[in-house]
Amino acid sequence: MKIVIAEQQPESPNPHGIVARAVHSTEHTQVSHLTFQVGEKLRWHITPVDAFFFVIEGEAQVEIGDESEVVPAGALVHSPAGTKHRILNHGDGELRVLVVKTPAQTTGTQLL
């Protein structure tokens, strides 16, 4: 059994300027733990694989394509491959999101 404590993993450099930590990676799946402070957001981008966002703590503004929803803690959102998306923290506290990409991403993300 492998147990990974997200906060103990090193920060992964990213163009969004948020705290991102890789917590799992195989040829089939990648999982990252993202922490957003108030006002922080991901830039619009497109990934070549499906992504799932699970809100662990806080309230996320999730924008996928032309849709935008406020997503509470405990909710899961699917972002289809090839669709522009971003996550924003417009709340009044820290936002933590688990991102699952499947299959594992082997080509770059397109920043918009």
GROMACS .gro file of N, CA and C in nm:
model
  336
    1MET      N    1   0.085  -0.118   0.000
    1MET     CA    2   0.000   0.000   0.000
    1MET      C    3   0.089   0.123   0.000
    2LYS      N    4   0.055   0.219  -0.085
    2LYS     CA    5   0.129   0.344  -0.090
    2LYS      C    6   0.037   0.456  -0.042
    3ILE      N    7   0.082   0.530   0.057
    3ILE     CA    8   0.006   0.643   0.110
    3ILE      C    9   0.085   0.770   0.082
    4VAL      N   10   0.018   0.868   0.024
    4VAL     CA   11   0.082   0.995  -0.010
    4VAL      C   12   0.010   1.107   0.064
    5ILE      N   13   0.084   1.187   0.137
    5ILE     CA   14   0.030   1.304   0.206
    5ILE      C   15   0.056   1.424   0.114
    6ALA      N   16  -0.051   1.483   0.062
    6ALA     CA   17  -0.037   1.589  -0.039
    6ALA      C   18   0.054   1.703   0.008
    7GLU      N   19   0.032   1.751   0.130
    7GLU     CA   20   0.108   1.866   0.179
    7GLU      C   21   0.257   1.836   0.196
    8GLN      N   22   0.294   1.707   0.197
    8GLN     CA   23   0.435   1.669   0.212
    8GLN      C   24   0.506   1.653   0.078
    9GLN      N   25   0.433   1.666  -0.032
    9GLN     CA   26   0.493   1.653  -0.164
    9GLN      C   27   0.551   1.787  -0.208
   10PRO      N   28   0.657   1.784  -0.289
   10PRO     CA   29   0.715   1.911  -0.336
   10PRO      C   30   0.619   1.984  -0.429
   11GLU      N   31   0.630   2.115  -0.431
   11GLU     CA   32   0.549   2.194  -0.523
   11GLU      C   33   0.596   2.169  -0.666
   12SER      N   34   0.499   2.161  -0.757
   12SER     CA   35   0.529   2.144  -0.899
   12SER      C   36   0.521   2.280  -0.967
   13PRO      N   37   0.627   2.319  -1.038
   13PRO     CA   38   0.622   2.447  -1.110
   13PRO      C   39   0.507   2.446  -1.210
   14ASN      N   40   0.440   2.560  -1.225
   14ASN     CA   41   0.328   2.568  -1.320
   14ASN      C   42   0.310   2.712  -1.364
   15PRO      N   43   0.251   2.733  -1.481
   15PRO     CA   44   0.234   2.869  -1.533
   15PRO      C   45   0.120   2.947  -1.468
   16HIS      N   46   0.049   2.883  -1.376
   16HIS     CA   47  -0.067   2.947  -1.314
   16HIS      C   48  -0.032   3.024  -1.186
   17GLY      N   49   0.085   2.996  -1.130
   17GLY     CA   50   0.127   3.065  -1.009
   17GLY      C   51   0.057   3.020  -0.883
   18ILE      N   52   0.000   2.900  -0.883
   18ILE     CA   53  -0.065   2.847  -0.763
   18ILE      C   54   0.019   2.732  -0.708
   19VAL      N   55  -0.013   2.688  -0.588
   19VAL     CA   56   0.056   2.574  -0.530
   19VAL      C   57  -0.007   2.446  -0.587
   20ALA      N   58   0.074   2.370  -0.659
   20ALA     CA   59   0.031   2.243  -0.718
   20ALA      C   60   0.129   2.136  -0.673
   21ARG      N   61   0.076   2.022  -0.634
   21ARG     CA   62   0.160   1.911  -0.589
   21ARG      C   63   0.113   1.782  -0.656
   22ALA      N   64   0.204   1.712  -0.723
   22ALA     CA   65   0.172   1.583  -0.783
   22ALA      C   66   0.162   1.481  -0.671
   23VAL      N   67   0.051   1.406  -0.667
   23VAL     CA   68   0.034   1.306  -0.562
   23VAL      C   69   0.027   1.164  -0.617
   24HIS      N   70   0.011   1.150  -0.750
   24HIS     CA   71   0.005   1.016  -0.810
   24HIS      C   72   0.030   1.029  -0.960
   25SER      N   73   0.109   0.938  -1.015
   25SER     CA   74   0.132   0.941  -1.159
   25SER      C   75   0.168   0.802  -1.209
   26THR      N   76   0.087   0.753  -1.304
   26THR     CA   77   0.116   0.628  -1.374
   26THR      C   78   0.089   0.654  -1.521
   27GLU      N   79   0.106   0.554  -1.604
   27GLU     CA   80   0.077   0.572  -1.747
   27GLU      C   81  -0.072   0.591  -1.771
   28HIS      N   82  -0.155   0.555  -1.674
   28HIS     CA   83  -0.300   0.562  -1.691
   28HIS      C   84  -0.364   0.686  -1.628
   29THR      N   85  -0.305   0.737  -1.522
   29THR     CA   86  -0.369   0.843  -1.443
   29THR      C   87  -0.266   0.936  -1.381
   30GLN      N   88  -0.302   1.064  -1.373
   30GLN     CA   89  -0.222   1.162  -1.299
   30GLN      C   90  -0.316   1.233  -1.202
   31VAL      N   91  -0.268   1.252  -1.080
   31VAL     CA   92  -0.348   1.321  -0.979
   31VAL      C   93  -0.263   1.433  -0.918
   32SER      N   94  -0.322   1.552  -0.912
   32SER     CA   95  -0.254   1.668  -0.853
   32SER      C   96  -0.345   1.732  -0.748
   33HIS      N   97  -0.282   1.787  -0.647
   33HIS     CA   98  -0.352   1.859  -0.540
   33HIS      C   99  -0.321   2.007  -0.559
   34LEU      N  100  -0.425   2.088  -0.584
   34LEU     CA  101  -0.407   2.231  -0.606
   34LEU      C  102  -0.460   2.310  -0.487
   35THR      N  103  -0.388   2.414  -0.449
   35THR     CA  104  -0.431   2.503  -0.342
   35THR      C  105  -0.436   2.645  -0.396
   36PHE      N  106  -0.553   2.707  -0.385
   36PHE     CA  107  -0.575   2.843  -0.432
   36PHE      C  108  -0.600   2.934  -0.312
   37GLN      N  109  -0.528   3.043  -0.304
   37GLN     CA  110  -0.560   3.146  -0.206
   37GLN      C  111  -0.672   3.232  -0.265
   38VAL      N  112  -0.734   3.314  -0.182
   38VAL     CA  113  -0.843   3.400  -0.228
   38VAL      C  114  -0.795   3.483  -0.348
   39GLY      N  115  -0.873   3.482  -0.455
   39GLY     CA  116  -0.841   3.560  -0.574
   39GLY      C  117  -0.754   3.489  -0.676
   40GLU      N  118  -0.696   3.376  -0.639
   40GLU     CA  119  -0.610   3.303  -0.734
   40GLU      C  120  -0.695   3.223  -0.832
   41LYS      N  121  -0.638   3.197  -0.950
   41LYS     CA  122  -0.711   3.122  -1.052
   41LYS      C  123  -0.613   3.055  -1.147
   42LEU      N  124  -0.665   2.954  -1.217
   42LEU     CA  125  -0.591   2.895  -1.328
   42LEU      C  126  -0.615   2.981  -1.451
   43ARG      N  127  -0.516   2.990  -1.537
   43ARG     CA  128  -0.536   3.056  -1.666
   43ARG      C  129  -0.623   2.965  -1.752
   44TRP      N  130  -0.695   3.025  -1.849
   44TRP     CA  131  -0.767   2.943  -1.945
   44TRP      C  132  -0.666   2.851  -2.012
   45HIS      N  133  -0.699   2.723  -2.023
   45HIS     CA  134  -0.611   2.628  -2.090
   45HIS      C  135  -0.690   2.509  -2.141
   46ILE      N  136  -0.625   2.432  -2.227
   46ILE     CA  137  -0.685   2.312  -2.284
   46ILE      C  138  -0.590   2.196  -2.260
   47THR      N  139  -0.643   2.086  -2.208
   47THR     CA  140  -0.563   1.965  -2.191
   47THR      C  141  -0.610   1.860  -2.292
   48PRO      N  142  -0.517   1.776  -2.339
   48PRO     CA  143  -0.552   1.676  -2.439
   48PRO      C  144  -0.616   1.550  -2.381
   49VAL      N  145  -0.643   1.550  -2.251
   49VAL     CA  146  -0.703   1.434  -2.184
   49VAL      C  147  -0.820   1.481  -2.098
   50ASP      N  148  -0.907   1.388  -2.059
   50ASP     CA  149  -1.015   1.420  -1.967
   50ASP      C  150  -0.957   1.461  -1.831
   51ALA      N  151  -1.022   1.557  -1.768
   51ALA     CA  152  -0.982   1.599  -1.633
   51ALA      C  153  -1.106   1.599  -1.545
   52PHE      N  154  -1.086   1.559  -1.420
   52PHE     CA  155  -1.192   1.560  -1.320
   52PHE      C  156  -1.144   1.647  -1.205
   53PHE      N  157  -1.231   1.736  -1.157
   53PHE     CA  158  -1.197   1.826  -1.047
   53PHE      C  159  -1.284   1.789  -0.927
   54PHE      N  160  -1.220   1.751  -0.817
   54PHE     CA  161  -1.293   1.723  -0.693
   54PHE      C  162  -1.259   1.832  -0.594
   55VAL      N  163  -1.361   1.908  -0.554
   55VAL     CA  164  -1.340   2.018  -0.459
   55VAL      C  165  -1.333   1.959  -0.319
   56ILE      N  166  -1.216   1.974  -0.257
   56ILE     CA  167  -1.193   1.920  -0.123
   56ILE      C  168  -1.238   2.019  -0.016
   57GLU      N  169  -1.201   2.145  -0.037
   57GLU     CA  170  -1.230   2.249   0.063
   57GLU      C  171  -1.257   2.380  -0.009
   58GLY      N  172  -1.351   2.456   0.041
   58GLY     CA  173  -1.383   2.585  -0.018
   58GLY      C  174  -1.491   2.573  -0.125
   59GLU      N  175  -1.498   2.676  -0.206
   59GLU     CA  176  -1.599   2.683  -0.311
   59GLU      C  177  -1.529   2.730  -0.438
   60ALA      N  178  -1.539   2.651  -0.545
   60ALA     CA  179  -1.469   2.681  -0.670
   60ALA      C  180  -1.564   2.738  -0.774
   61GLN      N  181  -1.517   2.836  -0.847
   61GLN     CA  182  -1.586   2.880  -0.968
   61GLN      C  183  -1.519   2.801  -1.080
   62VAL      N  184  -1.592   2.708  -1.141
   62VAL     CA  185  -1.537   2.624  -1.247
   62VAL      C  186  -1.597   2.668  -1.379
   63GLU      N  187  -1.511   2.696  -1.475
   63GLU     CA  188  -1.554   2.738  -1.607
   63GLU      C  189  -1.501   2.638  -1.709
   64ILE      N  190  -1.594   2.576  -1.783
   64ILE     CA  191  -1.559   2.477  -1.884
   64ILE      C  192  -1.633   2.514  -2.011
   65GLY      N  193  -1.557   2.541  -2.118
   65GLY     CA  194  -1.621   2.588  -2.240
   65GLY      C  195  -1.693   2.718  -2.210
   66ASP      N  196  -1.822   2.724  -2.244
   66ASP     CA  197  -1.903   2.844  -2.219
   66ASP      C  198  -1.985   2.834  -2.091
   67GLU      N  199  -1.963   2.729  -2.012
   67GLU     CA  200  -2.039   2.709  -1.889
   67GLU      C  201  -1.959   2.756  -1.768
   68SER      N  202  -2.029   2.807  -1.667
   68SER     CA  203  -1.966   2.852  -1.544
   68SER      C  204  -2.057   2.817  -1.428
   69GLU      N  205  -2.001   2.751  -1.326
   69GLU     CA  206  -2.080   2.711  -1.209
   69GLU      C  207  -1.997   2.730  -1.082
   70VAL      N  208  -2.064   2.764  -0.975
   70VAL     CA  209  -2.003   2.763  -0.842
   70VAL      C  210  -2.017   2.621  -0.790
   71VAL      N  211  -1.905   2.562  -0.750
   71VAL     CA  212  -1.902   2.421  -0.712
   71VAL      C  213  -1.860   2.409  -0.565
   72PRO      N  214  -1.943   2.347  -0.481
   72PRO     CA  215  -1.911   2.337  -0.339
   72PRO      C  216  -1.816   2.221  -0.308
   73ALA      N  217  -1.762   2.222  -0.188
   73ALA     CA  218  -1.679   2.111  -0.141
   73ALA      C  219  -1.759   1.983  -0.147
   74GLY      N  220  -1.693   1.875  -0.187
   74GLY     CA  221  -1.757   1.746  -0.198
   74GLY      C  222  -1.811   1.715  -0.336
   75ALA      N  223  -1.798   1.809  -0.430
   75ALA     CA  224  -1.851   1.790  -0.566
   75ALA      C  225  -1.740   1.755  -0.664
   76LEU      N  226  -1.777   1.679  -0.767
   76LEU     CA  227  -1.686   1.638  -0.874
   76LEU      C  228  -1.736   1.696  -1.006
   77VAL      N  229  -1.643   1.752  -1.084
   77VAL     CA  230  -1.676   1.811  -1.214
   77VAL      C  231  -1.589   1.746  -1.320
   78HIS      N  232  -1.649   1.712  -1.435
   78HIS     CA  233  -1.576   1.653  -1.547
   78HIS      C  234  -1.548   1.759  -1.652
   79SER      N  235  -1.424   1.767  -1.698
   79SER     CA  236  -1.385   1.856  -1.808
   79SER      C  237  -1.336   1.768  -1.922
   80PRO      N  238  -1.412   1.759  -2.032
   80PRO     CA  239  -1.373   1.671  -2.143
   80PRO      C  240  -1.243   1.715  -2.209
   81ALA      N  241  -1.169   1.620  -2.261
   81ALA     CA  242  -1.046   1.647  -2.334
   81ALA      C  243  -1.073   1.749  -2.444
   82GLY      N  244  -0.978   1.839  -2.465
   82GLY     CA  245  -0.988   1.935  -2.574
   82GLY      C  246  -1.080   2.053  -2.549
   83THR      N  247  -1.130   2.068  -2.426
   83THR     CA  248  -1.222   2.177  -2.392
   83THR      C  249  -1.151   2.278  -2.303
   84LYS      N  250  -1.162   2.406  -2.336
   84LYS     CA  251  -1.097   2.508  -2.252
   84LYS      C  252  -1.162   2.509  -2.115
   85HIS      N  253  -1.079   2.532  -2.014
   85HIS     CA  254  -1.132   2.535  -1.878
   85HIS      C  255  -1.039   2.613  -1.786
   86ARG      N  256  -1.095   2.650  -1.670
   86ARG     CA  257  -1.016   2.712  -1.564
   86ARG      C  258  -1.095   2.703  -1.433
   87ILE      N  259  -1.023   2.722  -1.323
   87ILE     CA  260  -1.082   2.721  -1.190
   87ILE      C  261  -1.041   2.851  -1.122
   88LEU      N  262  -1.136   2.913  -1.052
   88LEU     CA  263  -1.111   3.039  -0.982
   88LEU      C  264  -1.154   3.028  -0.836
   89ASN      N  265  -1.085   3.099  -0.750
   89ASN     CA  266  -1.126   3.107  -0.610
   89ASN      C  267  -1.177   3.248  -0.582
   90HIS      N  268  -1.309   3.265  -0.592
   90HIS     CA  269  -1.372   3.393  -0.559
   90HIS      C  270  -1.428   3.391  -0.417
   91GLY      N  271  -1.401   3.283  -0.345
   91GLY     CA  272  -1.452   3.270  -0.209
   91GLY      C  273  -1.374   3.355  -0.111
   92ASP      N  274  -1.403   3.336   0.018
   92ASP     CA  275  -1.336   3.415   0.121
   92ASP      C  276  -1.237   3.332   0.201
   93GLY      N  277  -1.203   3.213   0.152
   93GLY     CA  278  -1.106   3.127   0.218
   93GLY      C  279  -1.030   3.043   0.117
   94GLU      N  280  -0.940   2.963   0.169
   94GLU     CA  281  -0.858   2.877   0.083
   94GLU      C  282  -0.946   2.777   0.006
   95LEU      N  283  -0.905   2.747  -0.116
   95LEU     CA  284  -0.972   2.648  -0.201
   95LEU      C  285  -0.872   2.537  -0.230
   96ARG      N  286  -0.914   2.412  -0.206
   96ARG     CA  287  -0.829   2.297  -0.238
   96ARG      C  288  -0.905   2.206  -0.332
   97VAL      N  289  -0.838   2.168  -0.442
   97VAL     CA  290  -0.900   2.086  -0.547
   97VAL      C  291  -0.806   1.972  -0.585
   98LEU      N  292  -0.862   1.853  -0.598
   98LEU     CA  293  -0.789   1.738  -0.648
   98LEU      C  294  -0.821   1.726  -0.796
   99VAL      N  295  -0.717   1.723  -0.880
   99VAL     CA  296  -0.735   1.711  -1.025
   99VAL      C  297  -0.687   1.574  -1.069
  100VAL      N  298  -0.775   1.501  -1.138
  100VAL     CA  299  -0.742   1.369  -1.190
  100VAL      C  300  -0.746   1.377  -1.342
  101LYS      N  301  -0.635   1.340  -1.407
  101LYS     CA  302  -0.630   1.337  -1.553
  101LYS      C  303  -0.618   1.193  -1.598
  102THR      N  304  -0.702   1.157  -1.695
  102THR     CA  305  -0.698   1.020  -1.746
  102THR      C  306  -0.730   1.018  -1.894
  103PRO      N  307  -0.654   0.947  -1.974
  103PRO     CA  308  -0.529   0.881  -1.936
  103PRO      C  309  -0.423   0.984  -1.898
  104ALA      N  310  -0.308   0.938  -1.853
  104ALA     CA  311  -0.202   1.031  -1.814
  104ALA      C  312  -0.166   1.120  -1.933
  105GLN      N  313  -0.142   1.246  -1.904
  105GLN     CA  314  -0.111   1.343  -2.009
  105GLN      C  315   0.034   1.327  -2.053
  106THR      N  316   0.055   1.307  -2.182
  106THR     CA  317   0.191   1.290  -2.235
  106THR      C  318   0.233   1.404  -2.327
  107THR      N  319   0.137   1.491  -2.363
  107THR     CA  320   0.169   1.609  -2.444
  107THR      C  321   0.131   1.733  -2.365
  108GLY      N  322   0.179   1.846  -2.409
  108GLY     CA  323   0.162   1.969  -2.333
  108GLY      C  324   0.021   2.024  -2.326
  109THR      N  325   0.002   2.109  -2.227
  109THR     CA  326  -0.121   2.184  -2.209
  109THR      C  327  -0.113   2.309  -2.294
  110GLN      N  328  -0.223   2.345  -2.358
  110GLN     CA  329  -0.228   2.467  -2.439
  110GLN      C  330  -0.283   2.581  -2.355
  111LEU      N  331  -0.199   2.680  -2.326
  111LEU     CA  332  -0.245   2.798  -2.253
  111LEU      C  333  -0.311   2.894  -2.350
  112LEU      N  334  -0.420   2.955  -2.308
  112LEU     CA  335  -0.493   3.048  -2.394
  112LEU      C  336  -0.475   3.191  -2.347
   0.00000   0.00000   0.00000
